[in-house]
Amino acid sequence: MRTNLDFSPLFRSSIGFDRMLNALEAASRAEMVDNWPPYDIVKNGEDDYRIAMAVAGFSQDELAITQEQNLLIVSGQKANGEEAYYLHRGIAGRSFQRRFELADYVKVVGAGLVNGLLTIDLKLEIPEEMKPRQIAIGTDVAMPQTKQIEADNQAA
């Protein structure tokens, strides 16, 4: 049983979470998802990921990988060739488009097609200015002189 959640109260009371709330709302609206072609998502390291997608029967020219801001789109379009009379057709050759939501700062670093397996390597590259940094604590720091306005007013 699927229930639809109303995220409008979160939109009214939160600032800066628009992308996350939109992703949650889109996920709750998702209809029956096509499960072809099959794929795996693997975390290879702290910041390294790999998508492996089984695309048997597709050549490199029939596949396209596009990265938009926070979206990775993998699509396949079979070239129109000669039609054969199949006694049994078990290898799917239909066109597809698979979408992956990417977090901020996730970049595609490479892709390859070997033996019908498309692999896409991803890396989380956080800019240096956004990484946590250690602040040194000094002992010779002079504290600024402050005035006590209330105490001066009460004495007068």
Short mmCIF file of C-alpha atoms in Angstrom, two decimals, residues 2-153:
data_model
loop_
_atom_site.label_atom_id
_atom_site.label_comp_id
_atom_site.label_asym_id
_atom_site.label_seq_id
_atom_site.Cartn_x
_atom_site.Cartn_y
_atom_site.Cartn_z
CA ARG A 2 1.45 3.34 -1.03
CA THR A 3 0.57 6.56 0.71
CA ASN A 4 1.25 9.99 -0.71
CA LEU A 5 3.00 12.32 1.67
CA ASP A 6 2.40 16.06 1.75
CA PHE A 7 5.73 17.90 1.90
CA SER A 8 4.22 21.40 1.79
CA PRO A 9 4.68 22.01 5.57
CA LEU A 10 8.39 21.25 5.15
CA PHE A 11 8.63 23.72 2.26
CA ARG A 12 7.08 26.41 4.46
CA SER A 13 9.36 25.82 7.45
CA SER A 14 12.75 25.00 5.93
CA ILE A 15 15.28 27.03 4.03
CA GLY A 16 17.89 25.64 1.68
CA PHE A 17 16.51 22.09 1.50
CA ASP A 18 14.54 22.62 -1.71
CA ARG A 19 16.48 20.10 -3.79
CA MET A 20 16.22 17.37 -1.16
CA LEU A 21 12.49 17.95 -0.65
CA ASN A 22 11.88 17.98 -4.41
CA ALA A 23 13.74 14.65 -4.70
CA LEU A 24 11.61 13.14 -1.92
CA GLU A 25 8.45 14.43 -3.53
CA ALA A 26 9.48 13.05 -6.95
CA ALA A 27 10.31 9.68 -5.39
CA SER A 28 6.89 9.51 -3.76
CA ARG A 29 5.23 10.24 -7.13
CA ALA A 30 7.26 7.62 -9.00
CA GLU A 31 5.12 5.18 -10.86
CA MET A 32 6.03 1.63 -11.73
CA VAL A 33 9.73 1.74 -12.54
CA ASP A 34 11.02 -0.20 -15.51
CA ASN A 35 13.60 -2.69 -14.30
CA TRP A 36 15.47 -2.98 -17.59
CA PRO A 37 18.39 -2.86 -18.11
CA PRO A 38 19.56 -4.33 -14.80
CA TYR A 39 22.23 -2.38 -12.96
CA ASP A 40 24.35 -2.33 -9.80
CA ILE A 41 25.59 0.64 -7.80
CA VAL A 42 28.82 -0.08 -5.94
CA LYS A 43 30.72 2.07 -3.45
CA ASN A 44 34.41 1.45 -4.22
CA GLY A 45 35.91 3.80 -1.64
CA GLU A 46 35.18 6.74 0.61
CA ASP A 47 34.31 9.02 -2.34
CA ASP A 48 34.29 6.59 -5.31
CA TYR A 49 31.23 4.93 -6.84
CA ARG A 50 30.56 2.74 -9.88
CA ILE A 51 27.40 2.01 -11.80
CA ALA A 52 27.51 -1.27 -13.73
CA MET A 53 24.71 -1.76 -16.25
CA ALA A 54 24.06 -4.88 -18.34
CA VAL A 55 23.49 -3.66 -21.90
CA ALA A 56 23.97 -6.86 -23.90
CA GLY A 57 23.47 -6.32 -27.61
CA PHE A 58 24.17 -2.57 -27.56
CA SER A 59 27.28 -1.13 -29.17
CA GLN A 60 29.17 1.91 -27.95
CA ASP A 61 27.57 4.04 -30.69
CA GLU A 62 24.07 3.09 -29.54
CA LEU A 63 24.61 4.26 -25.95
CA ALA A 64 24.67 7.81 -24.59
CA ILE A 65 25.64 9.09 -21.13
CA THR A 66 24.65 12.64 -20.20
CA GLN A 67 25.32 14.44 -16.93
CA GLU A 68 23.22 17.46 -16.10
CA GLN A 69 23.51 19.38 -12.85
CA ASN A 70 22.45 16.65 -10.41
CA LEU A 71 21.20 14.07 -12.86
CA LEU A 72 22.90 11.29 -14.80
CA ILE A 73 21.00 9.97 -17.81
CA VAL A 74 22.02 6.72 -19.51
CA SER A 75 20.14 5.91 -22.68
CA GLY A 76 20.32 3.30 -25.38
CA GLN A 77 18.80 3.39 -28.85
CA LYS A 78 19.19 0.40 -31.15
CA ALA A 79 20.14 1.25 -34.71
CA ASN A 80 17.52 0.27 -37.25
CA GLY A 81 18.86 -2.85 -38.84
CA GLU A 82 17.44 -5.75 -40.72
CA GLU A 83 14.55 -7.51 -39.04
CA ALA A 84 15.05 -11.20 -38.49
CA TYR A 85 12.47 -13.88 -37.85
CA TYR A 86 13.05 -14.91 -34.24
CA LEU A 87 12.02 -18.32 -32.98
CA HIS A 88 12.77 -17.08 -29.46
CA ARG A 89 13.85 -13.60 -28.43
CA GLY A 90 15.37 -13.55 -24.94
CA ILE A 91 17.84 -10.69 -25.35
CA ALA A 92 16.02 -7.41 -25.01
CA GLY A 93 16.91 -4.88 -27.65
CA ARG A 94 14.42 -2.15 -26.84
CA SER A 95 15.39 1.44 -26.27
CA PHE A 96 15.82 2.60 -22.71
CA GLN A 97 16.54 5.63 -20.60
CA ARG A 98 17.72 5.26 -17.00
CA ARG A 99 18.02 8.30 -14.69
CA PHE A 100 20.17 8.55 -11.57
CA GLU A 101 19.88 11.42 -9.10
CA LEU A 102 23.36 12.60 -8.11
CA ALA A 103 24.35 14.41 -4.95
CA ASP A 104 26.05 17.78 -5.15
CA TYR A 105 29.69 17.57 -6.28
CA VAL A 106 29.41 14.03 -7.73
CA LYS A 107 31.15 13.94 -11.10
CA VAL A 108 31.46 11.27 -13.79
CA VAL A 109 35.15 10.44 -14.14
CA GLY A 110 34.95 7.72 -16.77
CA ALA A 111 32.87 5.13 -18.57
CA GLY A 112 33.60 1.93 -20.43
CA LEU A 113 31.82 -0.86 -22.30
CA VAL A 114 33.33 -4.35 -22.04
CA ASN A 115 31.53 -7.62 -22.87
CA GLY A 116 28.06 -6.06 -22.70
CA LEU A 117 28.68 -4.40 -19.31
CA LEU A 118 28.62 -0.60 -19.22
CA THR A 119 30.55 0.78 -16.25
CA ILE A 120 30.35 4.42 -15.16
CA ASP A 121 32.80 5.64 -12.54
CA LEU A 122 31.72 8.50 -10.27
CA LYS A 123 33.63 10.53 -7.70
CA LEU A 124 32.47 12.87 -4.96
CA GLU A 125 34.72 15.93 -5.27
CA ILE A 126 33.98 18.42 -2.51
CA PRO A 127 35.63 21.80 -3.16
CA GLU A 128 38.53 22.58 -0.84
CA GLU A 129 36.76 25.61 0.68
CA MET A 130 33.81 23.41 1.72
CA LYS A 131 35.89 20.72 3.45
CA PRO A 132 36.23 20.87 7.22
CA ARG A 133 39.43 22.54 8.36
CA GLN A 134 41.25 22.54 11.65
CA ILE A 135 41.57 25.89 13.43
CA ALA A 136 44.69 26.40 15.53
CA ILE A 137 44.15 27.70 19.03
CA GLY A 138 46.72 30.30 20.06
CA THR A 139 47.71 31.32 23.58
CA ASP A 140 49.04 34.82 22.82
CA VAL A 141 45.82 36.23 21.46
CA ALA A 142 44.99 39.53 23.12
CA MET A 143 41.36 39.87 24.06
CA PRO A 144 39.75 43.07 22.75
CA GLN A 145 38.87 45.68 25.35
CA THR A 146 35.13 45.94 25.93
CA LYS A 147 33.16 48.69 27.55
CA GLN A 148 30.60 48.01 30.16
CA ILE A 149 27.89 50.41 29.15
CA GLU A 150 25.35 49.35 31.77
CA ALA A 151 27.81 49.64 34.63
CA ASP A 152 28.82 53.14 33.52
CA ASN A 153 25.15 54.22 33.30
#
